[in-house]
Coordinates of C-alpha atoms and ligand atoms in Angstrom, one line a residue:
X1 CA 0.0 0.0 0.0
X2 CA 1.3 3.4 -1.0
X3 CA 0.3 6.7 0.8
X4 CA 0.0 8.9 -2.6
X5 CA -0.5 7.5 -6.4
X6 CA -0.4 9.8 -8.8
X7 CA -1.8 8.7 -12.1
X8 CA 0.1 10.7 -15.0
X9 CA 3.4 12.0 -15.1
X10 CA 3.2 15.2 -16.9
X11 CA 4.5 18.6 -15.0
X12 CA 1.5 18.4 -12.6
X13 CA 1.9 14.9 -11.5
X14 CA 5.5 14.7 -11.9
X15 CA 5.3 18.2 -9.6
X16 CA 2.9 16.7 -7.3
X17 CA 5.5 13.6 -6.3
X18 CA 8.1 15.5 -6.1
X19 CA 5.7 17.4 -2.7
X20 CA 4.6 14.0 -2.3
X21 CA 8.3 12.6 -1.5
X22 CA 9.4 15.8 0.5
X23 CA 6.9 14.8 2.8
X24 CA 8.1 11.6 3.0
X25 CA 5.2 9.7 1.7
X26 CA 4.9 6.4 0.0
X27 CA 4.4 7.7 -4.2
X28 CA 3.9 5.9 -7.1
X29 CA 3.2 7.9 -10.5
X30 CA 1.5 5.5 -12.5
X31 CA 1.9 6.6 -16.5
X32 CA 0.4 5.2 -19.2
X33 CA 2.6 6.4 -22.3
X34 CA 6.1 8.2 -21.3
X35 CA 7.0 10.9 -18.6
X36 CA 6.4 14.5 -19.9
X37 CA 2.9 14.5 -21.0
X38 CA 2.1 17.4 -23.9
X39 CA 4.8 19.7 -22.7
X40 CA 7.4 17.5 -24.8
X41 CA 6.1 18.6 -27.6
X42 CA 7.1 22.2 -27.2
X43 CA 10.0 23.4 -29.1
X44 CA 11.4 26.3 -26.9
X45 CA 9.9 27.3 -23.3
X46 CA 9.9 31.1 -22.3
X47 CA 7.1 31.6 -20.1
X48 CA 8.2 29.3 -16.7
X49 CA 10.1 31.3 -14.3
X50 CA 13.8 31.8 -14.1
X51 CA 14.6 29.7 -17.5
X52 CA 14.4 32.1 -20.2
X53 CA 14.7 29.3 -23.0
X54 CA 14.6 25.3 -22.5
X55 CA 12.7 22.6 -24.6
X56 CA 9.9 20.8 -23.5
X57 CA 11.3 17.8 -23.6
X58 CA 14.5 19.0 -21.2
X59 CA 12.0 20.8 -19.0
X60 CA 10.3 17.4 -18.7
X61 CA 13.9 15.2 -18.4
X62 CA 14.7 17.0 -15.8
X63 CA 11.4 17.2 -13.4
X64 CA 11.3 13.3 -14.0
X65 CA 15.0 13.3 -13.0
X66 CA 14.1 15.4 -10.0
X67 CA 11.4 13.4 -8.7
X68 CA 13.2 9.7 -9.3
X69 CA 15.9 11.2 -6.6
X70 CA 13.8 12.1 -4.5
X71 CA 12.8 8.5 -4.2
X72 CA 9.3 8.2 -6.5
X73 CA 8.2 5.1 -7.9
X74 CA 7.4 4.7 -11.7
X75 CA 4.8 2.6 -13.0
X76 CA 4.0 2.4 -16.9
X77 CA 1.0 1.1 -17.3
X78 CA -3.0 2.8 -18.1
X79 CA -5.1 3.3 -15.0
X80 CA -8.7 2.1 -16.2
X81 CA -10.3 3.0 -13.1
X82 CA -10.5 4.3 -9.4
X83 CA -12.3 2.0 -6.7
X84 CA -13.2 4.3 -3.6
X85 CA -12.7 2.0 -0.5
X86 CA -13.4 4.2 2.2
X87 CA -10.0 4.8 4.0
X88 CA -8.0 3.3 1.0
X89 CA -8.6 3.9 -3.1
X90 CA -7.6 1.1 -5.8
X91 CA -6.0 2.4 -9.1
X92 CA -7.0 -0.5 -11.6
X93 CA -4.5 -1.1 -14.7
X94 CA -5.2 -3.7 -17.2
X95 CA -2.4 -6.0 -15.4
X96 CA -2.3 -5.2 -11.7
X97 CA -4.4 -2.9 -8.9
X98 CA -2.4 -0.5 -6.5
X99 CA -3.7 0.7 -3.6
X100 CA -3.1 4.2 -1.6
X101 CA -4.8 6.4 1.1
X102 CA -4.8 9.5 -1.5
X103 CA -4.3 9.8 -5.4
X104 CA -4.2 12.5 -7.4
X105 CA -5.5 12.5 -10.5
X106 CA -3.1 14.6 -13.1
X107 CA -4.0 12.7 -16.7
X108 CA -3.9 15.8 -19.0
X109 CA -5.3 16.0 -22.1
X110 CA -5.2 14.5 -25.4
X111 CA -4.9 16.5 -28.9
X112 CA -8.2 17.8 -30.2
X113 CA -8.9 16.3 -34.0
X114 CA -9.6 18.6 -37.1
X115 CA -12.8 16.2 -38.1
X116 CA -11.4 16.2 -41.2
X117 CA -12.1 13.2 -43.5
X118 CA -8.9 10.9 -44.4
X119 CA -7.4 12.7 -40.8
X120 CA -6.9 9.0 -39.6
X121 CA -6.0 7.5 -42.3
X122 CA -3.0 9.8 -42.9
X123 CA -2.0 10.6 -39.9
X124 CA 2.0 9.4 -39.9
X125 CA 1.8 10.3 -43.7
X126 CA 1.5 14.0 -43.3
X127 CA -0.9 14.6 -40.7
X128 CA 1.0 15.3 -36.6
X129 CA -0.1 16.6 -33.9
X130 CA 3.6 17.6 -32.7
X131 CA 6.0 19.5 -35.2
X132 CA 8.6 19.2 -32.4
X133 CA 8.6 15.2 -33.4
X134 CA 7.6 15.2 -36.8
X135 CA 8.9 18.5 -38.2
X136 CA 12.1 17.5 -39.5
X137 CA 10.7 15.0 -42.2
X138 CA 9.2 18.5 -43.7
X139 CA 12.5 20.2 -44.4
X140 CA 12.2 22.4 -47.4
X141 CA 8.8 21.3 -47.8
X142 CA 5.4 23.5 -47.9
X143 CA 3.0 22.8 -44.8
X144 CA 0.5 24.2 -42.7
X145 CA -0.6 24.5 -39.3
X146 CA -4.0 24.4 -38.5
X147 CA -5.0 26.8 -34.7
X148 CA -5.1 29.9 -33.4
X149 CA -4.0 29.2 -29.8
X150 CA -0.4 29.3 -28.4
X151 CA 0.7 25.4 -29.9
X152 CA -0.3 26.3 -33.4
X153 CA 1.3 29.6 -32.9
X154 CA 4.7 28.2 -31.5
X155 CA 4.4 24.9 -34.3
X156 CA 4.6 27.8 -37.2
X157 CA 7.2 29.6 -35.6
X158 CA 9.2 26.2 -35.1
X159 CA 8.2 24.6 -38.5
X160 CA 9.4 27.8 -40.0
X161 CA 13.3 27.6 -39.5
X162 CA 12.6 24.3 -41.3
X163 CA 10.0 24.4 -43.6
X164 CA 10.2 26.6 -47.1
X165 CA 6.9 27.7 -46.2
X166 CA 4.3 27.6 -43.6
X167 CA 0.6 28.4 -43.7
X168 CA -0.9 28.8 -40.5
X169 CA -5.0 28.8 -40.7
X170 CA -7.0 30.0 -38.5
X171 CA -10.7 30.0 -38.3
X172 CA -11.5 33.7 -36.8
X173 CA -9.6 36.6 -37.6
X174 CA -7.6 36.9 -34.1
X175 CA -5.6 34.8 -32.3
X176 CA -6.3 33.3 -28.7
X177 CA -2.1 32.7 -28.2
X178 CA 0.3 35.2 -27.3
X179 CA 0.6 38.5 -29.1
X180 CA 4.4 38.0 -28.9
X181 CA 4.6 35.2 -31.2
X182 CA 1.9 36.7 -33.6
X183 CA 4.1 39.4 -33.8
X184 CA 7.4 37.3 -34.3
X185 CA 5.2 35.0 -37.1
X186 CA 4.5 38.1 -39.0
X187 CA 8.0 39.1 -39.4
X188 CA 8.7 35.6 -41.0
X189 CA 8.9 36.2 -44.6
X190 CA 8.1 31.9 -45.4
X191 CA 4.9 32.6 -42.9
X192 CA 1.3 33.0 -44.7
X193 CA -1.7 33.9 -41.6
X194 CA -4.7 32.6 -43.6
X195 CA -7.7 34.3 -41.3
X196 CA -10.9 33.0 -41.2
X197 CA -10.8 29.6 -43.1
X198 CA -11.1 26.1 -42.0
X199 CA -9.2 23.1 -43.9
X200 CA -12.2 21.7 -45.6
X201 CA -10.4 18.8 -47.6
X202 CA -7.2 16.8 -47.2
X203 CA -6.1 16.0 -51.0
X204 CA -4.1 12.8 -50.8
X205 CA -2.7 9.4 -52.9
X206 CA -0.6 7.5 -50.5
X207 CA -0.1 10.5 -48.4
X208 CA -0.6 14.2 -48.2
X209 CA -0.4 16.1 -51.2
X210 CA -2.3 19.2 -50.2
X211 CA -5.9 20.7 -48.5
X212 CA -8.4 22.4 -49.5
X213 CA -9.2 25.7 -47.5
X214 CA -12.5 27.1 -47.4
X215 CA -13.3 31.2 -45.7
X216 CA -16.4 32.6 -44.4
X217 CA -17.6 33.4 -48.0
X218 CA -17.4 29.7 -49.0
X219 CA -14.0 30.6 -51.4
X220 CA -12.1 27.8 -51.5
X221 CA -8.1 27.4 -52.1
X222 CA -5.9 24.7 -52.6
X223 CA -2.9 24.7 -51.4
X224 CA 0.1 22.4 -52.2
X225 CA 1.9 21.0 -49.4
X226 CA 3.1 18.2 -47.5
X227 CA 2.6 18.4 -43.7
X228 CA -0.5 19.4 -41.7
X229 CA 0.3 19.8 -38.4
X230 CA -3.2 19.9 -36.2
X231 CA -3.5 22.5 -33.5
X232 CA -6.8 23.2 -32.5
X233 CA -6.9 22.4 -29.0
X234 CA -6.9 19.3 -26.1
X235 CA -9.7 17.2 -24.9
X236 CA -9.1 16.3 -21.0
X237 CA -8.2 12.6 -20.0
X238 CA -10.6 12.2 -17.9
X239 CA -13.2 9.7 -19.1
X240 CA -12.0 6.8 -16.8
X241 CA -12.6 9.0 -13.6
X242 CA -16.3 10.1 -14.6
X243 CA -18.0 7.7 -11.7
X244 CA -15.3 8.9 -8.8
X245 CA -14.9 12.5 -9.7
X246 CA -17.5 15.5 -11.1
X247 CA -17.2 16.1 -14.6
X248 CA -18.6 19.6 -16.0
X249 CA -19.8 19.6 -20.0
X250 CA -16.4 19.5 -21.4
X251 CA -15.3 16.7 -19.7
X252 CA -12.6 18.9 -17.5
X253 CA -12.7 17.5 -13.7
X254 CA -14.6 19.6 -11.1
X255 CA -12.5 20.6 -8.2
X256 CA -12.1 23.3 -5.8
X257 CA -9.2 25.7 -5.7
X258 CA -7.5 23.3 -3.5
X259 CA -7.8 20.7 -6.1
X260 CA -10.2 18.7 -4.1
X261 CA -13.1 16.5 -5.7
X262 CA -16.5 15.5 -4.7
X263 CA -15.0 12.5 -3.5
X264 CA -12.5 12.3 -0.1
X265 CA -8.8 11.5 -0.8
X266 CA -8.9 12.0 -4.6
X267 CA -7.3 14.8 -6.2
X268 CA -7.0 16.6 -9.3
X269 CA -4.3 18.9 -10.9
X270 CA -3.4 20.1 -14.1
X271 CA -4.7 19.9 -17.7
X272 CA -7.8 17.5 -16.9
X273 CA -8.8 20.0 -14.0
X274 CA -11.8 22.9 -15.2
X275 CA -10.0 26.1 -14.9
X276 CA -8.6 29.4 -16.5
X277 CA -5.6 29.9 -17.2
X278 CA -3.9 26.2 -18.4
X279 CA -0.7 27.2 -18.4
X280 CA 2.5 25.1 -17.4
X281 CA 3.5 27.1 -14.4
X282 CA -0.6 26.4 -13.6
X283 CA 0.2 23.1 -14.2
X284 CA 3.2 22.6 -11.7
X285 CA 1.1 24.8 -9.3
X286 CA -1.7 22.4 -9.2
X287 CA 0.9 19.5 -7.8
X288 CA 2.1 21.3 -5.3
X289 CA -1.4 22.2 -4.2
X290 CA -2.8 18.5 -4.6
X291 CA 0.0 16.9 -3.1
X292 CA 0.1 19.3 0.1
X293 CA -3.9 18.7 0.5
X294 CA -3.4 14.9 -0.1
X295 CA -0.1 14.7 2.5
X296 CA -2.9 16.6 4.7
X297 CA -5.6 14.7 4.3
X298 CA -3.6 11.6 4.9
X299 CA -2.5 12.9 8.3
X300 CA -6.1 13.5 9.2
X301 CA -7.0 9.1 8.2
X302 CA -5.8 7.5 11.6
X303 CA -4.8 4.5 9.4
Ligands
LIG401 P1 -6.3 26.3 -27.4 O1 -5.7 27.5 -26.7 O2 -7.6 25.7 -26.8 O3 -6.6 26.8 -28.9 C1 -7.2 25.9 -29.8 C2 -7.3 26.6 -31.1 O4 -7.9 25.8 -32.1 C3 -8.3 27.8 -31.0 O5 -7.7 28.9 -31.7 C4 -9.5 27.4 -31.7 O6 -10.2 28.4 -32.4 C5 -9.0 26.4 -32.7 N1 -9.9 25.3 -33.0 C6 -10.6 24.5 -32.2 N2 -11.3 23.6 -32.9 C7 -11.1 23.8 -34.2 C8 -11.5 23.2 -35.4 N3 -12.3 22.2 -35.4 N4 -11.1 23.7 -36.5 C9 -10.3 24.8 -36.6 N5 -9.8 25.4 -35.5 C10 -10.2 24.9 -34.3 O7 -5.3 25.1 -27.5 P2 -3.7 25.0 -27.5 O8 -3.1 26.0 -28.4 O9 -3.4 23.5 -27.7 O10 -3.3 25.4 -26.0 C11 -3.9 24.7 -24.9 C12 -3.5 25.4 -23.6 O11 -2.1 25.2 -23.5 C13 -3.7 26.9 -23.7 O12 -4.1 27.3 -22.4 C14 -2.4 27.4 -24.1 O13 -2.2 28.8 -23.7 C15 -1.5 26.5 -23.4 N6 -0.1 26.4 -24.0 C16 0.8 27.2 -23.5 C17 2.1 27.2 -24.0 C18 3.1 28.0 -23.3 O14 2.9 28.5 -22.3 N7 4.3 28.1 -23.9 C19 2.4 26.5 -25.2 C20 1.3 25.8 -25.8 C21 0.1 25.8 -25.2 P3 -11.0 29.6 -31.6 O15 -9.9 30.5 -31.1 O16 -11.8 30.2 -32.7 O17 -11.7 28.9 -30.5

């Protein structure tokens, strides 16, 4: 029996047993894919304290690298399901169950689709969700980006240092990302903002040859590339949790602002949780905050 498990092992979890640990509790971070969660895809932080510039993927390296000294256990395997035993909880996996006094539940999110048709059926043969793993096979090679939040905004500014040119799409005719970047984009000469128009078609023999793009007015375009990187937002991870926590309409965990849930010793934090601001410092913020109310709430259990 553990005192804390932590399903996911992005910077929420991953922040959330490194508190865990420091209060010398019992933690295992059970993971279903790798450590790092979505933050690995991003190409260059600047917007966590005190590191102007790191990659999401060395930002990740070393929180995992942090928390394994401090003495965490790691688990790869998909939680399925939360039994509420009273004093205890059972984190179900399709090969074992694990049992704790608290967990926190820090899943994420996963990427949103375009609902394009043919998006599954070429994704791997120029289709991504992540430019920083996929962008490499598109040097000197036309693509778009498809978003108007801060991923698709930092994908075209990535993908165009390697790219010969980058459309980035965009359905309204402002951005929800950073003004910063929009600026920096603008100054790219290979960049092309196409405002208000949706990718309407994906034109394709064995893999992408170009989409269509349709505006407001119903003109259509084609355009003639070889990469679509899709940007257009996360769904939370939270569907295995529905009967232990509170859901709200989107699917994003109900919790208070100390991360508690309608149910006693589970937790939330990060991504999956219904907030404001989804940031990555917000992100690490929410394990701190979860594991400090679950090291609490285990000191109030008598068992
Ligand atoms: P997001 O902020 O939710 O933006 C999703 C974008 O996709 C929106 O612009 C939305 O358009 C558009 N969209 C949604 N469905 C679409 C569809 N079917 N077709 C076309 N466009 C569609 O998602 P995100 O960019 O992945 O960011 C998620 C969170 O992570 C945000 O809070 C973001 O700030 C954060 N983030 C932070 C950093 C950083 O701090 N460095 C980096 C990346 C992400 P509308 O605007 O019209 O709704």
């Amino acid at each position: 029996m553990y005192d804390i498990i932590i399903i996911g092992a992005g910077p929420a979890g991953l922040t959330a047993a490194i508190y865990a640990r420091r209060a010398a509790k019992s933690t295992l971070v059970i993971e279903a894919k790798g450590f790092g969660g979505q933050i690995i895809k991003t190409p260059d932080i600047e917007n966590y304290p005190v590191e102007q510039h790191i990659s999401g993927l060395d930002f990740a390296t070393k929180l995992y690298n942090q928390t394994v000294a401090l003495g965490a256990e790691f688990i790869f395997e998909k939680a399925t399901s939360i039994k509420d035993n009273g004093k205890t909880k059972t984190v179900v996996t399709p090969k074992s169950e694990y049992e704790a006094k608290a967990v926190i539940i820090a899943t994420g999110s996963e990427s949103r689709l375009l609902g394009v048709e043919g998006e599954a059926e070429f994704t791997g043969r120029g289709v991504s969700y992540c430019a920083t793993c996929d962008g490499l096979f598109f040097r000197n090679k036309a693509v778009a980006v498809v978003g108007g939040g801060n991923t698709a905004l930092e994908d075209a500014l990535y993908m165009a240092d390697i790219a010969e040119k980058v459309y980035l799409i965009h359905r309204r005719d402002e951005f929800r990302g950073e003004e910063t970047t929009v600026s920096r984009l603008k100054e790219r000469e290979n960049v092309e903002i196409i405002y208000n128009s949706t990718v309407t078609k994906l034109i394709a023999d064995k893999r992408l040859r170009g989409i269509e793009v349709t505006d407001k007015q119903g003109n259509t375009r084609e355009l003639e590339i070889r990469g679509l990187f899709v940007a257009v937002g996360r769904i939370p991870e939270n569907k295995n949790f529905g009967d232990i926590i509170e859901l709200d309409a989107s699917g994003y965990a109900v919790s208070s602002e100390n991360c508690l849930t309608k149910t006693n010793g589970v937790f939330v934090a990060g991504d999956n949780r219904g907030k404001e601001v989804r940031q990555l410092v917000t992100a690490t913020a929410d394990g701190a905050v979860a594991a400090t109310q679950a090291v609490r709430y285990i000191s109030n259990l008598n068992i």
